[in-house]
Each structure stands twice: as structure tokens, then as C-alpha cells.
Coordinates of C-alpha atoms in Angstrom, one line a residue:
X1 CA 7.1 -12.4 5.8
X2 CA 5.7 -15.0 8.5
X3 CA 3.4 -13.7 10.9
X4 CA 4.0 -12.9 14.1
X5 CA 1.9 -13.0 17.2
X6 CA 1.6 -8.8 17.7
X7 CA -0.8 -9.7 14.6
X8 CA -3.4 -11.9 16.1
X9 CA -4.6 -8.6 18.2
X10 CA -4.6 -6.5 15.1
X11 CA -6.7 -8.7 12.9
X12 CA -9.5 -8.4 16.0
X13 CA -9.1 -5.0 16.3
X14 CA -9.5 -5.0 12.2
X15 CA -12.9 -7.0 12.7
X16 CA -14.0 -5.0 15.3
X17 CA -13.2 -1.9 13.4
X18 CA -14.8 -3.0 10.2
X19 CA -18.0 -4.0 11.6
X20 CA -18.2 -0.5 13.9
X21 CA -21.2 0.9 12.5
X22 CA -23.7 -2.9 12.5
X23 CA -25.4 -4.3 15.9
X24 CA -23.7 -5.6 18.4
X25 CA -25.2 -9.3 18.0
X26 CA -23.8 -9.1 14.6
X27 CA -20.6 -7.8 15.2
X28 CA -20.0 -10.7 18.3
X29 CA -20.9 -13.2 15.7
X30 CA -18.1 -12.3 13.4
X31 CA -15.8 -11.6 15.7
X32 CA -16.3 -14.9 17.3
X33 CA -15.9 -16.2 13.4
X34 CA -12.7 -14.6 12.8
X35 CA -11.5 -15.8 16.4
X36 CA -12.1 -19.1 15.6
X37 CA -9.8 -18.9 12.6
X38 CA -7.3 -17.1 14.1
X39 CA -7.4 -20.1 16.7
X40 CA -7.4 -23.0 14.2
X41 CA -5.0 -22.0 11.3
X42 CA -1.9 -22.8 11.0
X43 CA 0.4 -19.7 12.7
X44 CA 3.4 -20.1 10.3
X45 CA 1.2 -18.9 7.4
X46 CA 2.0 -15.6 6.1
X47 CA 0.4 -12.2 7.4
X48 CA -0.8 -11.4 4.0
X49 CA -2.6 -14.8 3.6
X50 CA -3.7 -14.2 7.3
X51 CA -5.6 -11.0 6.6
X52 CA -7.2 -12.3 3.3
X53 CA -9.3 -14.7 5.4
X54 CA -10.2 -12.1 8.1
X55 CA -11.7 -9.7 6.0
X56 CA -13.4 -12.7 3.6
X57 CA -15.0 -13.8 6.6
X58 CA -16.0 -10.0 7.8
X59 CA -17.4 -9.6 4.1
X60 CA -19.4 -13.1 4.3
X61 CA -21.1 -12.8 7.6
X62 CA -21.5 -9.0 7.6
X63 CA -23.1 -8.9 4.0
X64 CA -21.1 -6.0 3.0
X65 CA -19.4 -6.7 -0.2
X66 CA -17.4 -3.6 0.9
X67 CA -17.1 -2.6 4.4
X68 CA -14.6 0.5 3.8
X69 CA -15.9 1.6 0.4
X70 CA -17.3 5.2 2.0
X71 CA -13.7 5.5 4.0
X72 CA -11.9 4.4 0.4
X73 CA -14.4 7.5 -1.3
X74 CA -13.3 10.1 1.3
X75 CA -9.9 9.0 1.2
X76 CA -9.4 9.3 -2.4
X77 CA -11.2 12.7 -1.7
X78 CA -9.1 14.6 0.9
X79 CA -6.2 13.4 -0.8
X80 CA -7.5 15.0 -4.4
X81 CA -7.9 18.1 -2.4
X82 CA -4.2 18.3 -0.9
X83 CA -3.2 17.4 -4.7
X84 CA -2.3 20.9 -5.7
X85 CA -1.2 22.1 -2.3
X86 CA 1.1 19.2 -2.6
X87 CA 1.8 20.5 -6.2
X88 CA 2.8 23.9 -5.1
X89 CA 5.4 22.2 -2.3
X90 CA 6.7 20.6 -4.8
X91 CA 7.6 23.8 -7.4
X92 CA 9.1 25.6 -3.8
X93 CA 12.5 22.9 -4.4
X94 CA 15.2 22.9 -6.6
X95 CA 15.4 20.6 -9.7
X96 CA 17.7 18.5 -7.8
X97 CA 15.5 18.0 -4.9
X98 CA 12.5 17.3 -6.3
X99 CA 12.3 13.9 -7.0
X100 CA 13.4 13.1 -3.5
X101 CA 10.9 15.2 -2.0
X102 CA 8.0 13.6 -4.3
X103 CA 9.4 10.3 -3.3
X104 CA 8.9 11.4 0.7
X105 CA 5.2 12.7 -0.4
X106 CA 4.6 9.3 -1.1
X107 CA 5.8 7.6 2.2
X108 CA 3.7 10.6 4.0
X109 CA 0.4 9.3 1.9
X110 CA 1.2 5.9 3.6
X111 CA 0.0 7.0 6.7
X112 CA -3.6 6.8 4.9
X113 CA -3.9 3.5 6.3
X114 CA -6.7 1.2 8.3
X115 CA -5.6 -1.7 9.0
X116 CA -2.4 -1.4 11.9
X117 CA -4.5 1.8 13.0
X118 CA -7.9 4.4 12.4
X119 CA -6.5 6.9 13.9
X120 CA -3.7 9.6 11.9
X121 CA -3.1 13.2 11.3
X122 CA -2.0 13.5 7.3
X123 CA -0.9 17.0 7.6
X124 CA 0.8 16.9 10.6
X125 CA 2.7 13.5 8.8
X126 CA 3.5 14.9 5.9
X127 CA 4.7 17.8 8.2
X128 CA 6.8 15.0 10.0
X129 CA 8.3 13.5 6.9
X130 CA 9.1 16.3 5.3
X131 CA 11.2 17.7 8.3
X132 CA 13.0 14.4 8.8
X133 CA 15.7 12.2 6.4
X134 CA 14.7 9.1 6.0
X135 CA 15.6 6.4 8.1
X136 CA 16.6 3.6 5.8
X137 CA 17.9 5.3 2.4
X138 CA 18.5 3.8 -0.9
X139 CA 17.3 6.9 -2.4
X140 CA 20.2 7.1 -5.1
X141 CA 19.8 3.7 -6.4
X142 CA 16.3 4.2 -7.3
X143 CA 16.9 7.6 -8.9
X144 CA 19.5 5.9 -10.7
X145 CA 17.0 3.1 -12.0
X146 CA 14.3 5.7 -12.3
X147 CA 16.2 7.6 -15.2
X148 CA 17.9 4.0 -16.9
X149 CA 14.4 2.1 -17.1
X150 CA 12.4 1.8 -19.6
X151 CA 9.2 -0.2 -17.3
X152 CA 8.0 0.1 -13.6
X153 CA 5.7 -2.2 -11.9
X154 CA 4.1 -0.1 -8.7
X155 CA 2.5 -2.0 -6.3
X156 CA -0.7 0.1 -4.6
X157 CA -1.2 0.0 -1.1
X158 CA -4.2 2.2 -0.6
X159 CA -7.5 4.5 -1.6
X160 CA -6.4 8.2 -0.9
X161 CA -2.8 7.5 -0.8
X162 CA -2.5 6.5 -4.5
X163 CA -3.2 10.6 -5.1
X164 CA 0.4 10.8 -3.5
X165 CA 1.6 8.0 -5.9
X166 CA 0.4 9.5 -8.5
X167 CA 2.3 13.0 -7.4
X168 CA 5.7 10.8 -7.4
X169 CA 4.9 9.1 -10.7
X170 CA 4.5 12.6 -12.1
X171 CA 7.8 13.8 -11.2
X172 CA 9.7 10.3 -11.9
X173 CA 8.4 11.6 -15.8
X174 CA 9.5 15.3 -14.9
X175 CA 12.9 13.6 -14.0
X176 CA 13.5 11.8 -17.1
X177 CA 11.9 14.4 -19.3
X178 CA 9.9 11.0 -21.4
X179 CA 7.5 8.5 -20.6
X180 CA 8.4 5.1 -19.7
X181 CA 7.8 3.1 -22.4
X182 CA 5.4 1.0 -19.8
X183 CA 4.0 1.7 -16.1
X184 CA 1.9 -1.3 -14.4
X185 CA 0.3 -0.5 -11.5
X186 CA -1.0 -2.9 -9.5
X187 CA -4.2 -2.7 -7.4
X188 CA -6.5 -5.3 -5.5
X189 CA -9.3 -7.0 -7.7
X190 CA -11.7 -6.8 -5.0
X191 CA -12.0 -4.9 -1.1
X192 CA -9.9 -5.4 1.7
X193 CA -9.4 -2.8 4.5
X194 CA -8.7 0.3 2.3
X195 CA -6.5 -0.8 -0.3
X196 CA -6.8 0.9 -3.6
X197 CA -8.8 -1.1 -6.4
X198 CA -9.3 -0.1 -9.9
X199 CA -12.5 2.2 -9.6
X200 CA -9.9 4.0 -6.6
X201 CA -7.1 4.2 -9.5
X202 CA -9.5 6.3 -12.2
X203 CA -11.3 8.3 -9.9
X204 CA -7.9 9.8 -9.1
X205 CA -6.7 9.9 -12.6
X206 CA -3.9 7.5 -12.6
X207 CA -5.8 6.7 -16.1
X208 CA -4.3 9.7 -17.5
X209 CA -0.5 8.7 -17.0
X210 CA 1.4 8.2 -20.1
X211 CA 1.5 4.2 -21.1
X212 CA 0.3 3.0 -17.8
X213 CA -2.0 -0.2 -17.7
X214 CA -3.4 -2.1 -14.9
X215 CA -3.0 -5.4 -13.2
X216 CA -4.5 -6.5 -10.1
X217 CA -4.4 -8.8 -7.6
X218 CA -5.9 -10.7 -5.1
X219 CA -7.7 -10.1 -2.1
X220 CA -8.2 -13.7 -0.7
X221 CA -11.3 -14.4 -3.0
X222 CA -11.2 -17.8 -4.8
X223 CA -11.3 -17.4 -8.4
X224 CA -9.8 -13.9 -8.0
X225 CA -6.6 -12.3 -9.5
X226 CA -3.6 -14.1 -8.5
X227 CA -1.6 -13.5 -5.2
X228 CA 0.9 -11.4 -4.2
X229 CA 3.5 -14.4 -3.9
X230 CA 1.9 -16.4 -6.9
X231 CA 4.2 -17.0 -9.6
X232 CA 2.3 -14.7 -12.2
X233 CA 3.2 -12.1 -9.9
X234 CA 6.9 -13.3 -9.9
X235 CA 7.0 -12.9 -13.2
X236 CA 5.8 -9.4 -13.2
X237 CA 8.8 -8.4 -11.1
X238 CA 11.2 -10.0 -13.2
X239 CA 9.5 -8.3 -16.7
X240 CA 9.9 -5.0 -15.4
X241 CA 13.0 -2.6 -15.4
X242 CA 11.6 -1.2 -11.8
X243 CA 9.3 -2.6 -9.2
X244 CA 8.1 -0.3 -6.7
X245 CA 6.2 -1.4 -3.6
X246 CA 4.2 0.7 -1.4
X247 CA 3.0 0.2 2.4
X248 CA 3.1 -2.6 4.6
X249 CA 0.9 -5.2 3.3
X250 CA 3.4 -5.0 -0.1
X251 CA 6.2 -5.9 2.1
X252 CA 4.8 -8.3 4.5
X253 CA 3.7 -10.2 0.6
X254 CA 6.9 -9.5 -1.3
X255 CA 9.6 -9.4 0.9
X256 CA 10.9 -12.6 -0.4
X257 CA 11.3 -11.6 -3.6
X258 CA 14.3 -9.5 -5.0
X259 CA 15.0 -6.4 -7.7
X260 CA 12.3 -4.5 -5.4
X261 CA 12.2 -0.8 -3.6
X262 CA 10.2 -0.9 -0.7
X263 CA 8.6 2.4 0.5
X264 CA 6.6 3.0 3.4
X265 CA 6.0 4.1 6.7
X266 CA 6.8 1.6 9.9
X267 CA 3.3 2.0 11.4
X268 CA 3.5 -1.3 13.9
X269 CA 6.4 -3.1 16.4
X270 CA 6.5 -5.8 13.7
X271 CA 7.2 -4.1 10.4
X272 CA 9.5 -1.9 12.7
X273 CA 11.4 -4.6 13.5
X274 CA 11.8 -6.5 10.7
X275 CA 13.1 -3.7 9.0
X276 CA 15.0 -2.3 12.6
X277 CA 13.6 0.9 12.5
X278 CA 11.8 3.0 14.9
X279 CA 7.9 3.2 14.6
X280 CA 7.1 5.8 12.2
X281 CA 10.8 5.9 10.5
X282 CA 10.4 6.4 7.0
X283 CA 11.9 3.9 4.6
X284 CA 13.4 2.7 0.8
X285 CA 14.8 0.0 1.2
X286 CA 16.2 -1.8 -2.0
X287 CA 16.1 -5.7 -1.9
X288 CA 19.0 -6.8 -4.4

């Protein structure tokens, strides 16, 4: 997905929001820094390959290795906390339902999200996504490849909302009544905004999943794991019965390829768009 100009603003407002807690001297500099990228590179890159450099920069000049690693922590707390509330909402369907319902649990723990925005209520947006069909709905065809495969690839988005992956992922295995002979689940190798990373994965106990493994990728870092549009990561997709990918920085990086259910909540004008949904419409959108 090519960026678009509503994204210059966010990735300032990112910097600024990153930096929120260092001196103002400090901050200027790196917002001045990530200005002067913004200015120089070349606009028809993609938004994922955009944000990389913004928050490499904010890493280097800040000295924080990790600026969000205390919001990742609480994130992946609050969410462990909701776990068996969201447990218990669960067991109050019918078998039939229960899949779908898991799979809107997971759009809901989308909203755990700091990069379009730091501000969100994730009771009252489960609240909202539970009372409301989704707006774009391939459910059926990924129940349907749910029960027929015998791999899944899930793409992470972020810390805190993996909990609520881990909740669908469950009940995907309730729903076929076996394991899947393979789940990779794919997290960043290093920080970026919030998004999950392998320490975020075992403190919630995706470890404990039947057969799951897994991969990461990168987050802009030379000499890191490969990129989202790389072609290891092609390949990935094409090995795997399923792919699943979460949030909007999954589908601003993959939308080109194919075979892949996109889930998320529309959080910004430009993923809205693209997809020509409302803000906060939530989505699975199958890409043949």
C-alpha cells in the first residue's frame, strides 16, 4: 500500500508521542530529524517502509532502545486481565456462534493500538463490536479454511492485543476439535510503536498453543528479520494452508499479496478508504 499524504502528520504526531516523557530540547531535535526525512524521501515509498525509518530514527537520537516497552508491559497486562472475562462471553454463545464471536474479540483487541492514535476505550470497543456486524464480511470463507487446513500463518499486530489472538486461536482449535498440524505466528524482531515481539508472545502464553512456532520480522533495522514484502515472507504465505493478518500496519505491508484474511479495525481516513469503510467499521476481508 503507497503512502498517502494524511500519513506525513501521523508519523509527527508518532514522534512527538514517543518522545512525550524526555525534554523538550531533545524531543525538538528528533522531531526536526524525523521532519527532515519525511521532507527528503521519496513519497511513493510504502507506509510500512515509511514508519520503519521514523521510529529508527526516534530510537537513535532518543537512546531508548525501546520507547513503548512500559505501554507494551501494561498492554499485555490489562489484556491478561480481560482474558477470562472474555472467556466467560465466550461460553454465553451457542456452538455455532462462537467462532464468529472469538473472531470479533479479535478485531475489538485491535483497537490496542499507538500509532494512528493514544487515545481508546477497550471495553467500551469491544462493547461496540460486539453490538455491531461487521462491515466487510468474509466470515464464512475463513471458517471454511479454518476447519480444511492443516497450517496458519498469523501475522501480530500488537502487545496487549495478541491476548485477544490468542482467545480466537483457542476457539479456531475448539472448532476443529484438533490441532493444526502447524501455527506460525509472526511477531516483530525488534520495537516499533507497540507491536508485539517475541518476549510480548510468551508473556501471554502463546507458547502454550499446540504446534505453534515463531517467525519474526523486521522492524526497519539493518541486519534484522526480513520485511513484511521480502520474498522470505512471500514464501511464508504461500507454505501455509491459512494466512491471517491482523491491524493496519499488516495490511498497509501485505496488501499486495494474495490467499490472505485481513482483520482489523479502520482506525484512520486512509485505511478507511482503501478498504471503503467507515472509520471504526470492522473488517475480514479475504484477498483471493
Amino acid at each position: 500500500m503507497k503512502l498517502c499524504l494524511d500519513c506525513i502528520v501521523c508519523f509527527q504526531k508518532q514522534a512527538l508521542f514517543a518522545t512525550k516523557d524526555l525534554d523538550d530540547e531533545l524531543r525538538s531535535r528528533i522531531l526536526k530529524k524525523v521532519m527532515f526525512f519525511l521532507y527528503n524521501a521519496d513519497w511513493k515509498t510504502s507506509s510500512d517502509e515509511f514508519a520503519n525509518e521514523v521510529h529508527r530514527i526516534i530510537r537513535e537520537v532518543s537512546g531508548l532502545s525501546d520507547p513503548y516497552k512500559e505501554i507494551k508491559k501494561r498492554s499485555n497486562e490489562i489484556s491478561l486481565k480481560m482474558y477470562p472475562v472474555l472467556k466467560k462471553l465466550l461460553d454465553r454463545e451457542s456452538s455455532g456462534n462462537r467462532l464468529y464471536t472469538a473472531a470479533k474479540i479479535a478485531i475489538a483487541g485491535n483497537i490496542i493500538d499507538f500509532g494512528p492514535s493514544n487515545e481508546f476505550d477497550l471495553e467500551s470497543t469491544i462493547d461496540e463490536v460486539m453490538s455491531k456486524d461487521l462491515t466487510i464480511n468474509n466470515f464464512k470463507s475463513l471458517e471454511e479454511k479454518v476447519v480444511s487446513s492443516e497450517s496458519m500463518l498469523y501475522f501480530a499486530d500488537n502487545a496487549g492485543e495478541i491476548v485477544f489472538d490468542k482467545i480466537f486461536i483457542e476457539e479456531m482449535l475448539r472448532t476443529r476439535n484438533k490441532p493444526f498440524e502447524q501455527i506460525s505466528f509472526v511477531v516483530k524482531s525488534g520495537p516499533i510503536i507497540n507491536d508485539a515481539m517475541l518476549e510480548d508472545a510468551y508473556e501471554v502464553g502463546l507458547d502454550r498453543l499446540p504446534n505453534i512456532r515463531f517467525l519474526e520480522i523486521s522492524n526497519g533495522e539493518k541486519n534484522s528479520a526480513s520485511s513484511r514484502r521480502s520474498d522470505e515472507v512471500r514464501r511464508y504465505i504461500e507454505e501455509h494452508d491459512i494466512v491471517i493478518s491482523k491491524g493496519q500496519g499488516n495490511f498497509e505491508g501485505l496488501s499486495d499479496f494474495h490467499n490472505i484474511f485481513f482483520m482489523l479495525m479502520a482506525k484512520c481516513n486512509v485505511i478507511a478508504k482503501e478498504l471503503g469503510v467507515d472509520i471504526r467499521s470492522s473488517v475480514i476481508k479475504y484477498k483471493e
